Coordinates of C-alpha atoms in Angstrom, one line a residue:
M1 CA -32.1 -19.0 3.6
S2 CA -31.2 -16.3 0.3
E3 CA -33.0 -17.2 -2.9
I4 CA -30.6 -17.3 -5.4
I5 CA -31.8 -15.5 -8.7
K6 CA -29.7 -16.8 -10.8
E7 CA -26.5 -19.4 -11.3
V8 CA -24.3 -19.6 -14.4
V9 CA -21.6 -22.4 -13.9
T10 CA -19.8 -22.9 -17.3
G11 CA -18.5 -26.1 -18.7
G12 CA -15.0 -25.1 -16.8
K13 CA -16.9 -24.8 -14.0
L14 CA -16.8 -20.6 -14.0
T15 CA -19.7 -19.8 -11.8
L16 CA -21.6 -16.7 -11.8
E17 CA -24.0 -16.0 -8.9
F18 CA -26.7 -13.3 -8.6
D19 CA -28.3 -13.5 -5.0
Q20 CA -31.4 -10.9 -5.1
D21 CA -31.8 -11.6 -1.2
K22 CA -28.1 -10.3 -0.1
K23 CA -28.1 -8.1 -3.3
T24 CA -24.8 -9.6 -4.0
I25 CA -22.9 -10.4 -7.5
T26 CA -20.3 -13.4 -7.2
I27 CA -17.7 -14.5 -9.7
T28 CA -15.9 -17.6 -8.7
T29 CA -13.5 -19.8 -10.6
P30 CA -12.5 -23.8 -10.1
N31 CA -9.6 -22.8 -7.8
N32 CA -12.4 -20.7 -5.2
H33 CA -11.0 -17.4 -6.6
Q34 CA -13.5 -14.9 -6.1
I35 CA -14.7 -11.7 -6.3
V36 CA -18.0 -10.1 -4.9
I37 CA -20.0 -7.4 -5.5
L38 CA -22.0 -6.5 -1.9
D39 CA -24.5 -3.8 -3.0
E40 CA -26.4 -3.6 0.1
Q41 CA -22.7 -2.8 2.0
D42 CA -21.7 -0.7 -0.4
A43 CA -18.3 -3.3 -0.8
L44 CA -16.4 -5.0 -3.3
Q45 CA -14.2 -7.7 -2.1
L46 CA -11.5 -9.7 -4.2
Q47 CA -10.4 -13.3 -2.9
D48 CA -7.9 -15.9 -3.7
R49 CA -8.4 -19.3 -2.8
F50 CA -5.1 -18.5 0.1
G51 CA -7.1 -16.4 1.9
N52 CA -5.9 -13.1 1.0
L53 CA -8.8 -10.6 1.1
V54 CA -8.8 -6.8 -0.7
T55 CA -12.2 -5.1 0.6
L56 CA -13.4 -1.7 -1.0
G57 CA -15.5 -0.3 1.0
A58 CA -17.6 3.0 2.7
N59 CA -14.6 2.6 5.0
G60 CA -11.2 2.5 2.5
I61 CA -9.2 -0.3 1.3
L62 CA -8.6 -3.0 3.3
M63 CA -5.7 -5.7 2.3
Q64 CA -5.6 -8.3 3.9
S65 CA -2.5 -11.0 3.3
V66 CA -1.7 -14.7 4.9
Q67 CA 2.0 -14.1 3.2
D68 CA 3.8 -11.2 2.8
V69 CA 2.9 -7.9 0.9
S70 CA 5.4 -6.8 -1.8
I71 CA 4.8 -2.7 -3.1
L72 CA 7.4 -3.0 -6.6
A73 CA 7.3 0.3 -8.8
A74 CA 10.0 1.1 -11.9
G75 CA 9.6 5.1 -10.9
K76 CA 8.7 6.7 -7.0
V77 CA 6.4 5.5 -4.3
N78 CA 4.6 7.9 -2.7
I79 CA 2.1 7.6 0.9
A80 CA 0.1 10.5 1.6
A81 CA -2.3 11.1 4.0
A82 CA -4.9 13.4 5.3
G83 CA -4.4 12.0 8.8
N84 CA -2.2 10.6 11.0
I85 CA 0.2 7.8 8.8
A86 CA 0.9 5.0 11.4
I87 CA 4.1 1.9 10.7
E88 CA 4.1 -0.7 13.4
S89 CA 5.9 -4.0 13.5
K90 CA 5.9 -6.4 15.8
A91 CA 9.4 -7.1 14.4
D92 CA 12.4 -4.9 13.4
C93 CA 11.5 -1.7 11.0
T94 CA 14.8 -1.5 8.7
V95 CA 14.7 1.4 5.8
D96 CA 17.4 1.2 3.6
A97 CA 18.5 4.2 1.1
L98 CA 21.3 5.9 -0.4
N99 CA 20.1 8.9 1.6
I100 CA 17.5 9.5 3.9
T101 CA 15.8 13.0 4.9
Q102 CA 12.8 14.0 7.6
T103 CA 11.6 16.9 7.6
T104 CA 9.1 18.1 10.4
K105 CA 7.4 21.3 10.8
I106 CA 6.7 21.1 14.3
S107 CA 9.3 18.6 16.6
F108 CA 11.0 15.2 16.0
V109 CA 11.6 12.9 18.3
A110 CA 13.2 9.5 18.5
R111 CA 13.1 7.3 21.5
A112 CA 14.7 3.9 22.5
N113 CA 14.0 2.5 25.9
T114 CA 17.3 0.5 25.7
V115 CA 20.0 2.3 23.4
T116 CA 20.6 5.2 21.1
E117 CA 23.0 5.6 18.7
I118 CA 24.4 7.7 15.8
S119 CA 27.0 6.9 14.3
A120 CA 28.6 7.8 10.6
S121 CA 31.9 6.5 8.8
G122 CA 32.4 10.2 8.6
M123 CA 31.3 13.5 10.1
T124 CA 28.7 13.7 12.2
S125 CA 27.1 17.4 12.8
I126 CA 24.5 18.2 15.6
K127 CA 23.0 21.9 15.0
G128 CA 20.5 24.0 16.5
A129 CA 19.7 27.3 18.3
L130 CA 20.3 25.3 22.0
V131 CA 22.0 21.8 21.6
N132 CA 21.8 20.2 25.3
L133 CA 23.8 17.3 25.8
N134 CA 23.3 15.2 29.0

């Protein structure tokens, strides 16, 4: 069993817990929202009473949500990675913008198992050094 060195509980049931064996510090609110510092695991955790969890550690940042995740910005949103970026959905994926520009350095592939449609209410242009329509 873990030896709790010190636990401070306020009259409002805010708890600050120091665990010497696990090398953790836990802050808990009456509604069971928690901030946990896990020194031996080199991690920080932020969790609410609904089960939403953010973990910061050696492998990066993990966000787990029991419902939706929304990112709202008054300015730009930029996503950059030194490695690959993957977007996966078990349902539809929708991108809605004034204009969409995709640029690649080597190749661009758009593939569908059933139907592929390219359409515009205005002019549609397909250009290339060699265009193969099959």
